[in-house]
Amino acid sequence: MQLHETLNINLRRINKTIEDIVRLDRDVPSSSVISKSILALIRSGGKRLRPLMVIVGSRFGTLPTGKLQLQLAAAVEFIHASSLIHDDIIDRSDMRRGQSAMHTITGVSEAVHIGSYMSARVIELLSGYSSNKDRYIHDLSAVATAQLCLGEYEQLEHRYDYDLTLEQYLEKSRNKTAQLMATCLRVGALSTEADPELADLLYTFGEHIGMSFQIQDDLLDFTQTPDILGKPSGSDLIQGQVTLPVIYALQRPELAATIRAIHSGSTPREINEAINIIRSSGALQQTEQLSHDYLNKAQDIIDQLSSFPAYQDLQSLLDYFAGRDH
Amino acid sequence: MHTQLMNETFQLLQAECSPKAGITLDIDRTEILDTESLLNSYDLAYERKVHLLALYTILSLATSRHKDCNPSDPNLTRKVLDGDYLYSLYIQLAVQFEEIDLISYLAPHIKKWQIRGAEGHSGVQLLATCLEQFLDLEFRRDTYTTTVEQVG
């Protein structure tokens, strides 16, 4: 059973609402490159984890989940998709979800503007919620997005930086991945007038599973085949990303020199050697353990919320994140 | 020339802009002076002028960072990231300054700039013109409200 089915969420309706964001924009003709490119990206896949988290968050409030929550769920996926377009340009990545990345088709300048259009369109839609009690809605398009950028800055600053500390790595992961997921749950909860303290607890839950998600993502780069990943194994290392398995492997003095020798001009053979020693160093097991530690912290929060009927949805989310293999 | 308003705006921006972003606030002072004159032509509280000038400056910087992004540009990554960060900072600060109406007013304009950019056109409506239209609208509305209250 897929996650949305377990959560009893109508994914088709969410997908339609996501597509409607561009389809119902009178300023964008349906035949335009903008519309076609965005719809192609949205239809190319994606697990819609963030929209599902908005809906799950909304189930902790005092109001029923309805149209507003559907719009917020769609908006967050639009923001996420927009960040993917810019990520691919920043990472010089030509493939996305097994297809050509948008900028390789439209041109870089055009893709930058299409990504920014998506953010601007979301702000246009959300700006209808202008009362003071709706301020939290802007967290999606402001706070979470700013944190995402800060995570990218940190990643950029630490390319091939083998002195990156565990704390710096965790901070980057929190900014880049966990905070948007956490914000989804919090915004969903506040949209149905959940108690703010409860919304904050859900935020913390989202942060924990978001951290686990990013750590797992870093792990998969070493454990999965290129076919499943849709990119070469060890891509992060090739691009100079010092991820958690690398940090742990660097703690072994006999391995450090080989890993530290990797730079932007390294040969495939040198990179493969480094990947293999990281794989056999025990670093992957340590990485897996930290991911589990975050899931355990998330589990503690679920246990605190067991009086809410929707706590089972948090359990489904956690089980999904724990069993994620690609 | 640096005016007090400009200095305070830059101090505010430096305080709000994360050092992690490392963005240089390379601002066209002539443009800022023109915007300052525009703001001074309205009866606005000083603090609000600082806020509006700060928001104007961030938006102007964001727009310029995303302009002409070229794959051969060695600064491409920074330009894309800076633009994204500054757009989100604009929303963050506008919410903080309680300028939600400004967000609502500018949103369709900013969106249309992006549409034009995506279509390969470079010209956009001047941000200062949009700000002026927003303030005109606000003052007309305030005048109307005051008149209705007096008549009522």
Coordinates of C-alpha atoms in Angstrom, one line a residue:
Chain A
M1 CA 0.0 0.0 0.0
Q2 CA 1.3 3.4 -0.9
L3 CA 1.8 6.1 1.7
H4 CA -1.1 8.3 0.5
E5 CA -3.4 5.2 0.7
T6 CA -2.3 4.4 4.2
L7 CA -3.0 8.0 5.1
N8 CA -6.3 8.0 3.3
I9 CA -5.4 11.1 1.3
N10 CA -6.7 11.6 -2.2
L11 CA -3.5 12.1 -4.1
R12 CA -5.2 12.7 -7.4
R13 CA -7.0 15.6 -5.9
I14 CA -3.8 17.1 -4.6
N15 CA -2.1 16.6 -8.0
K16 CA -5.0 18.3 -9.7
T17 CA -4.7 21.3 -7.3
I18 CA -1.0 21.5 -7.9
E19 CA -1.5 21.6 -11.7
D20 CA -4.3 24.1 -11.3
I21 CA -1.9 26.6 -9.8
V22 CA -0.4 27.1 -13.2
R23 CA -3.4 26.0 -15.4
L24 CA -5.7 28.6 -13.8
D25 CA -3.2 31.4 -14.1
R26 CA -4.6 33.8 -16.6
D27 CA -1.2 35.4 -17.2
V28 CA 0.2 32.1 -18.5
P29 CA -1.2 30.7 -21.7
S30 CA -1.6 26.9 -21.7
S31 CA 0.5 26.7 -24.9
S32 CA 3.4 28.6 -23.3
V33 CA 6.8 27.1 -22.5
I34 CA 6.2 28.1 -18.8
S35 CA 3.0 26.1 -18.5
K36 CA 4.3 23.1 -20.5
S37 CA 7.6 22.9 -18.6
I38 CA 6.0 23.2 -15.2
L39 CA 3.3 20.6 -15.9
A40 CA 6.0 18.2 -17.3
L41 CA 8.0 18.6 -14.1
I42 CA 5.1 18.0 -11.9
R43 CA 3.9 15.0 -13.9
S44 CA 7.4 13.5 -13.9
G45 CA 7.0 12.0 -10.5
G46 CA 7.7 12.8 -6.9
K47 CA 6.3 11.3 -3.8
R48 CA 4.4 14.4 -2.7
L49 CA 5.7 13.9 0.8
R50 CA 5.4 17.5 1.7
P51 CA 1.8 17.9 0.7
L52 CA 0.9 14.7 2.6
M53 CA 2.6 16.2 5.7
V54 CA 0.5 19.4 5.4
I55 CA -2.6 17.3 5.3
V56 CA -1.5 15.1 8.3
G57 CA -0.6 18.3 10.3
S58 CA -4.1 19.7 9.5
R59 CA -5.7 16.6 11.1
F60 CA -4.4 17.8 14.5
G61 CA -6.5 20.9 14.5
T62 CA -10.0 21.8 15.7
L63 CA -11.4 22.5 12.2
P64 CA -12.0 19.9 9.5
T65 CA -9.4 19.5 6.7
G66 CA -10.8 21.2 3.6
K67 CA -10.0 23.5 0.6
L68 CA -7.5 25.7 2.4
Q69 CA -5.4 22.7 3.4
L70 CA -5.5 21.3 -0.1
Q71 CA -4.3 24.7 -1.4
L72 CA -1.5 24.8 1.1
A73 CA -0.5 21.2 0.3
A74 CA -0.4 22.1 -3.4
A75 CA 1.5 25.3 -2.7
V76 CA 4.2 23.5 -0.8
E77 CA 4.8 21.1 -3.6
F78 CA 5.0 24.1 -6.0
I79 CA 7.7 25.6 -3.8
H80 CA 9.5 22.3 -3.6
A81 CA 9.4 21.9 -7.4
S82 CA 10.6 25.4 -7.9
S83 CA 13.6 24.7 -5.7
L84 CA 14.4 21.6 -7.7
I85 CA 14.6 23.6 -10.9
H86 CA 17.2 26.0 -9.3
D87 CA 19.0 23.1 -7.6
D88 CA 19.6 21.4 -11.0
I89 CA 21.1 24.7 -12.3
I90 CA 23.3 25.1 -9.2
D91 CA 24.4 21.5 -9.3
R92 CA 24.9 21.6 -13.1
S93 CA 22.7 18.5 -13.1
D94 CA 21.2 17.6 -16.5
M95 CA 18.8 14.9 -15.3
R96 CA 15.8 15.1 -13.0
R97 CA 13.6 12.1 -12.2
G98 CA 15.2 10.2 -15.1
Q99 CA 14.3 13.0 -17.6
S100 CA 16.2 16.0 -19.0
A101 CA 16.3 18.8 -16.4
M102 CA 14.3 21.8 -17.3
H103 CA 17.2 24.2 -17.9
T104 CA 18.6 21.8 -20.6
I105 CA 15.4 22.3 -22.5
T106 CA 14.4 25.9 -21.9
G107 CA 17.8 27.4 -21.4
V108 CA 19.3 28.4 -18.0
S109 CA 18.1 32.0 -17.8
E110 CA 14.5 30.9 -18.7
A111 CA 14.6 28.1 -16.2
V112 CA 15.7 30.5 -13.4
H113 CA 12.7 32.7 -14.2
I114 CA 10.3 29.7 -14.4
G115 CA 11.5 28.6 -11.0
S116 CA 11.0 32.1 -9.7
Y117 CA 7.6 32.4 -11.4
M118 CA 6.5 29.3 -9.4
S119 CA 7.5 30.9 -6.1
A120 CA 5.9 34.2 -7.1
R121 CA 2.7 32.5 -8.1
V122 CA 2.5 30.8 -4.8
I123 CA 3.0 34.1 -3.0
E124 CA 0.3 35.7 -5.2
L125 CA -2.1 32.9 -4.2
L126 CA -1.2 32.9 -0.5
S127 CA -1.3 36.7 -0.3
G128 CA -5.1 36.5 -0.2
Y129 CA -4.6 35.3 3.4
S130 CA -3.7 38.7 4.8
S131 CA -5.1 38.8 8.3
N132 CA -2.8 38.7 11.3
K133 CA -3.9 35.2 12.3
D134 CA -2.9 33.9 8.9
R135 CA 0.7 35.1 9.2
Y136 CA 1.9 31.5 9.7
I137 CA 1.0 30.8 6.0
H138 CA 3.9 33.0 4.9
D139 CA 6.3 30.7 6.7
L140 CA 6.0 28.4 3.7
S141 CA 7.2 31.0 1.2
A142 CA 9.5 32.9 3.5
V143 CA 11.1 31.3 6.5
A144 CA 11.3 27.7 5.1
T145 CA 12.6 29.0 1.7
A146 CA 15.2 31.2 3.2
Q147 CA 16.4 28.3 5.3
L148 CA 16.6 26.2 2.2
C149 CA 18.8 28.8 0.6
L150 CA 21.0 29.0 3.7
G151 CA 21.4 25.2 3.5
E152 CA 22.6 25.6 -0.1
Y153 CA 25.0 28.4 0.9
E154 CA 26.5 26.1 3.5
Q155 CA 26.8 23.2 1.1
L156 CA 28.4 25.5 -1.4
E157 CA 30.9 26.9 1.1
H158 CA 31.9 23.4 2.2
R159 CA 32.5 21.8 -1.2
Y160 CA 35.5 19.4 -0.8
D161 CA 35.9 20.7 2.8
Y162 CA 37.0 17.5 4.6
D163 CA 37.2 19.4 7.9
L164 CA 33.4 19.8 7.9
T165 CA 32.3 19.0 11.4
L166 CA 29.3 16.8 12.3
E167 CA 27.5 19.9 13.7
Q168 CA 28.0 21.8 10.5
Y169 CA 26.7 18.9 8.5
L170 CA 23.6 18.6 10.7
E171 CA 23.0 22.4 10.5
K172 CA 23.2 22.2 6.7
S173 CA 20.8 19.2 6.6
R174 CA 18.4 20.9 8.9
N175 CA 18.3 24.0 6.7
K176 CA 18.3 22.3 3.4
T177 CA 15.7 19.5 4.1
A178 CA 14.3 19.2 7.6
Q179 CA 12.8 22.7 8.2
L180 CA 10.6 22.7 5.1
M181 CA 9.1 19.3 6.1
A182 CA 8.7 20.5 9.7
T183 CA 7.0 23.7 8.4
C184 CA 4.6 21.6 6.4
L185 CA 3.3 19.8 9.5
R186 CA 3.2 23.1 11.5
V187 CA 1.4 25.1 8.8
G188 CA -1.1 22.3 8.3
A189 CA -1.9 22.2 12.0
L190 CA -2.2 25.9 12.4
S191 CA -4.5 26.1 9.4
T192 CA -7.1 24.0 11.3
E193 CA -6.5 26.1 14.4
A194 CA -4.5 23.5 16.3
D195 CA -3.0 24.6 19.6
P196 CA 0.3 26.5 18.9
E197 CA 2.2 24.3 21.3
L198 CA 0.9 21.2 19.5
A199 CA 1.9 22.7 16.2
D200 CA 5.4 23.3 17.6
L201 CA 5.6 19.7 18.7
L202 CA 4.6 18.6 15.2
Y203 CA 7.3 20.9 13.8
T204 CA 9.8 19.1 16.0
F205 CA 8.5 15.7 14.8
G206 CA 8.9 16.9 11.2
E207 CA 12.4 18.2 11.9
H208 CA 13.4 14.8 13.2
I209 CA 12.0 12.8 10.3
G210 CA 13.4 15.4 7.9
M211 CA 16.9 14.9 9.4
S212 CA 16.5 11.1 9.1
F213 CA 15.3 11.6 5.5
Q214 CA 18.4 13.6 4.5
I215 CA 20.8 11.2 6.3
Q216 CA 19.1 8.3 4.5
D217 CA 19.4 10.2 1.2
D218 CA 23.2 10.6 1.8
L219 CA 23.4 6.9 2.7
L220 CA 21.6 5.8 -0.4
D221 CA 24.2 7.5 -2.5
F222 CA 26.6 4.8 -1.3
T223 CA 24.3 1.8 -1.1
Q224 CA 22.0 2.0 -4.2
T225 CA 22.7 1.2 -7.8
P226 CA 22.8 3.9 -10.4
D227 CA 19.6 2.5 -11.9
I228 CA 17.7 3.1 -8.7
L229 CA 19.3 6.4 -7.9
G230 CA 19.0 7.8 -11.5
K231 CA 22.6 9.1 -11.1
P232 CA 26.0 7.5 -10.6
S233 CA 26.7 6.0 -7.1
G234 CA 28.8 8.4 -5.0
S235 CA 27.5 11.4 -6.9
D236 CA 27.6 13.5 -3.8
L237 CA 31.3 12.8 -3.3
I238 CA 32.0 13.5 -7.0
Q239 CA 30.4 16.9 -6.6
G240 CA 32.4 17.6 -3.4
Q241 CA 29.6 17.1 -1.0
V242 CA 31.0 15.9 2.3
T243 CA 28.1 13.9 3.7
L244 CA 27.7 11.9 6.9
P245 CA 29.3 8.6 5.7
V246 CA 32.3 10.6 4.5
I247 CA 32.6 12.5 7.9
Y248 CA 32.5 9.1 9.8
A249 CA 35.0 7.5 7.5
L250 CA 37.3 10.5 7.9
Q251 CA 37.5 9.7 11.6
R252 CA 39.6 6.6 10.7
P253 CA 43.1 8.0 10.3
E254 CA 44.2 5.2 7.9
L255 CA 41.4 6.1 5.4
A256 CA 41.5 9.9 5.7
A257 CA 44.3 10.4 3.2
T258 CA 42.6 8.6 0.3
I259 CA 39.3 10.5 0.9
R260 CA 40.9 13.9 1.4
A261 CA 42.7 13.4 -1.9
I262 CA 39.4 13.6 -3.8
H263 CA 39.0 16.9 -5.6
S264 CA 37.1 18.2 -8.6
G265 CA 39.7 16.8 -11.0
S266 CA 39.9 13.3 -9.5
T267 CA 39.7 10.4 -11.9
P268 CA 36.8 7.8 -11.8
R269 CA 39.2 5.2 -10.5
E270 CA 40.3 7.5 -7.6
I271 CA 36.7 8.2 -6.8
N272 CA 35.7 4.6 -6.9
E273 CA 38.5 3.7 -4.6
A274 CA 37.3 6.3 -2.1
I275 CA 33.7 5.1 -2.4
N276 CA 34.8 1.5 -1.7
I277 CA 36.8 2.3 1.4
I278 CA 33.9 4.4 2.8
R279 CA 31.6 1.5 2.1
S280 CA 33.8 -1.0 4.0
S281 CA 34.8 1.4 6.8
G282 CA 31.7 0.9 9.0
A283 CA 30.7 4.5 8.3
L284 CA 27.5 3.4 6.6
Q285 CA 26.4 1.6 9.8
Q286 CA 27.2 4.6 11.9
T287 CA 25.2 6.8 9.5
E288 CA 22.3 4.4 9.6
Q289 CA 22.4 4.5 13.4
L290 CA 22.2 8.3 13.5
S291 CA 19.2 8.2 11.1
H292 CA 17.5 5.7 13.5
D293 CA 18.3 8.0 16.5
Y294 CA 16.3 10.8 14.8
L295 CA 13.5 8.4 14.1
N296 CA 13.5 7.3 17.8
K297 CA 13.2 10.9 18.8
A298 CA 10.2 11.2 16.4
Q299 CA 8.7 8.1 17.9
D300 CA 8.9 9.7 21.4
I301 CA 6.8 12.6 20.1
I302 CA 4.2 10.2 18.6
D303 CA 3.9 8.5 22.0
Q304 CA 3.2 11.9 23.5
L305 CA 0.4 12.5 21.0
S306 CA -1.3 9.2 21.3
S307 CA -4.5 10.8 22.6
F308 CA -5.1 12.4 19.2
P309 CA -6.8 10.2 16.6
A310 CA -4.3 11.5 13.9
Y311 CA -1.3 10.2 15.8
Q312 CA -1.6 7.0 13.7
D313 CA -0.8 9.1 10.6
L314 CA 2.4 10.3 12.2
Q315 CA 3.2 6.6 12.8
S316 CA 2.5 5.9 9.1
L317 CA 4.9 8.7 8.1
L318 CA 7.6 7.5 10.5
D319 CA 7.2 3.9 9.2
Y320 CA 7.5 5.1 5.7
F321 CA 10.6 7.1 6.4
A322 CA 12.1 4.1 8.3
G323 CA 11.5 1.8 5.4
R324 CA 12.7 4.1 2.6
D325 CA 15.1 2.5 0.3
H326 CA 15.2 4.8 -2.8
Chain B
M1 CA 25.7 60.9 -0.7
H2 CA 24.4 59.0 2.3
T3 CA 21.3 60.2 4.1
Q4 CA 20.3 59.1 7.6
L5 CA 17.4 57.1 6.1
M6 CA 19.7 55.3 3.7
N7 CA 22.2 54.6 6.5
E8 CA 19.5 53.2 8.8
T9 CA 18.1 51.1 5.9
F10 CA 21.5 49.6 5.2
Q11 CA 22.1 48.9 8.9
L12 CA 18.8 47.1 9.1
L13 CA 19.6 45.1 6.0
Q14 CA 23.0 44.1 7.2
A15 CA 21.4 43.0 10.5
E16 CA 18.7 41.0 8.8
C17 CA 20.7 39.4 6.0
S18 CA 22.3 36.2 7.2
P19 CA 26.1 36.3 7.2
K20 CA 26.0 32.7 5.8
A21 CA 24.6 34.2 2.6
G22 CA 27.6 36.5 2.4
I23 CA 25.7 38.9 0.1
T24 CA 27.3 42.2 -0.8
L25 CA 24.7 44.9 -0.7
D26 CA 26.0 46.5 -3.9
I27 CA 23.1 49.0 -4.4
D28 CA 22.7 51.7 -7.0
R29 CA 22.7 54.7 -4.7
T30 CA 21.0 57.0 -7.3
E31 CA 18.1 54.5 -7.5
I32 CA 17.8 54.4 -3.7
L33 CA 18.0 58.2 -3.5
D34 CA 15.1 58.4 -6.0
T35 CA 13.1 55.9 -4.0
E36 CA 13.9 57.9 -0.8
S37 CA 12.5 61.0 -2.5
L38 CA 9.4 59.1 -3.5
L39 CA 8.9 58.0 0.1
N40 CA 9.5 61.5 1.4
S41 CA 6.8 62.8 -0.8
Y42 CA 4.2 60.9 1.3
D43 CA 3.2 61.5 4.9
L44 CA 4.8 58.3 6.3
A45 CA 6.2 57.6 9.7
Y46 CA 10.0 57.5 9.7
E47 CA 10.2 53.9 10.8
R48 CA 7.9 52.9 8.0
K49 CA 10.1 54.7 5.4
V50 CA 13.1 52.7 6.6
H51 CA 11.0 49.5 6.3
L52 CA 9.7 50.3 2.8
L53 CA 13.2 51.4 1.6
A54 CA 14.6 48.2 2.9
L55 CA 12.0 46.1 1.2
Y56 CA 12.5 48.0 -2.1
T57 CA 16.3 47.5 -1.8
I58 CA 16.0 43.7 -1.3
L59 CA 13.6 43.3 -4.1
S60 CA 15.7 45.4 -6.4
L61 CA 18.8 43.3 -5.5
A62 CA 16.9 40.0 -6.0
T63 CA 15.7 41.1 -9.4
S64 CA 19.2 42.1 -10.5
R65 CA 20.7 38.8 -9.2
H66 CA 18.3 36.7 -11.3
K67 CA 18.8 38.8 -14.4
D68 CA 20.7 37.3 -17.3
C69 CA 21.7 34.1 -15.7
N70 CA 24.2 32.6 -18.1
P71 CA 25.5 29.0 -17.9
S72 CA 29.1 30.2 -18.7
D73 CA 29.0 32.8 -15.9
P74 CA 31.3 31.6 -13.1
N75 CA 29.0 33.3 -10.6
L76 CA 25.9 31.6 -11.8
T77 CA 25.4 29.5 -8.6
R78 CA 25.7 32.6 -6.4
K79 CA 23.4 34.6 -8.6
V80 CA 20.6 32.0 -8.5
L81 CA 21.0 31.4 -4.7
D82 CA 21.3 35.1 -3.9
G83 CA 18.1 35.9 -5.9
D84 CA 16.2 33.1 -4.2
Y85 CA 17.4 34.1 -0.7
L86 CA 16.6 37.7 -1.2
Y87 CA 13.1 37.0 -2.5
S88 CA 12.4 34.9 0.6
L89 CA 14.0 37.5 2.9
Y90 CA 11.7 40.1 1.3
I91 CA 8.6 38.1 2.3
Q92 CA 10.0 37.4 5.7
L93 CA 10.7 41.0 6.5
A94 CA 7.5 42.3 4.9
V95 CA 5.5 39.9 7.2
Q96 CA 7.7 41.1 10.2
F97 CA 7.0 44.8 9.3
E98 CA 3.3 44.0 8.9
E99 CA 3.4 45.1 5.2
I100 CA 1.2 42.2 4.1
D101 CA -0.8 44.6 1.8
L102 CA 2.5 45.4 0.0
I103 CA 3.1 41.7 -0.5
S104 CA -0.4 41.3 -2.0
Y105 CA 0.0 44.4 -4.2
L106 CA 3.4 43.5 -5.6
A107 CA 2.9 39.7 -6.0
P108 CA 1.2 39.8 -9.4
H109 CA 3.8 42.4 -10.6
I110 CA 6.7 40.3 -9.5
K111 CA 5.1 37.2 -11.1
K112 CA 4.7 39.0 -14.4
W113 CA 8.4 40.0 -14.3
Q114 CA 9.2 36.4 -14.0
I115 CA 6.9 35.4 -16.9
R116 CA 8.5 38.0 -19.1
G117 CA 12.0 36.8 -18.1
A118 CA 11.0 33.2 -18.8
E119 CA 9.8 34.3 -22.3
G120 CA 13.2 35.9 -22.9
H121 CA 12.1 39.5 -22.5
S122 CA 14.3 41.7 -20.3
G123 CA 12.2 44.9 -19.7
V124 CA 10.2 44.9 -16.5
Q125 CA 8.0 47.6 -15.0
L126 CA 10.0 49.7 -12.7
L127 CA 9.8 48.6 -9.1
A128 CA 9.7 52.3 -8.0
T129 CA 6.6 52.8 -10.2
C130 CA 4.9 49.8 -8.5
L131 CA 5.8 51.2 -5.1
E132 CA 4.4 54.6 -6.0
Q133 CA 1.1 53.1 -7.2
F134 CA 0.8 51.1 -4.0
L135 CA 1.3 54.2 -1.9
D136 CA -1.1 56.2 -4.0
L137 CA -3.7 53.5 -3.6
E138 CA -3.1 53.4 0.2
F139 CA -3.4 57.2 0.5
R140 CA -6.5 57.3 -1.6
R141 CA -8.1 54.6 0.5
D142 CA -7.1 56.3 3.8
T143 CA -8.5 59.6 2.5
Y144 CA -11.7 58.0 1.5
T145 CA -12.0 56.2 4.9
T146 CA -11.4 59.5 6.8
T147 CA -13.9 61.3 4.6
V148 CA -16.6 58.6 5.2
E149 CA -15.9 58.7 8.9
Q150 CA -16.2 62.5 9.0
V151 CA -19.4 62.5 6.9
G152 CA -20.8 59.6 8.9

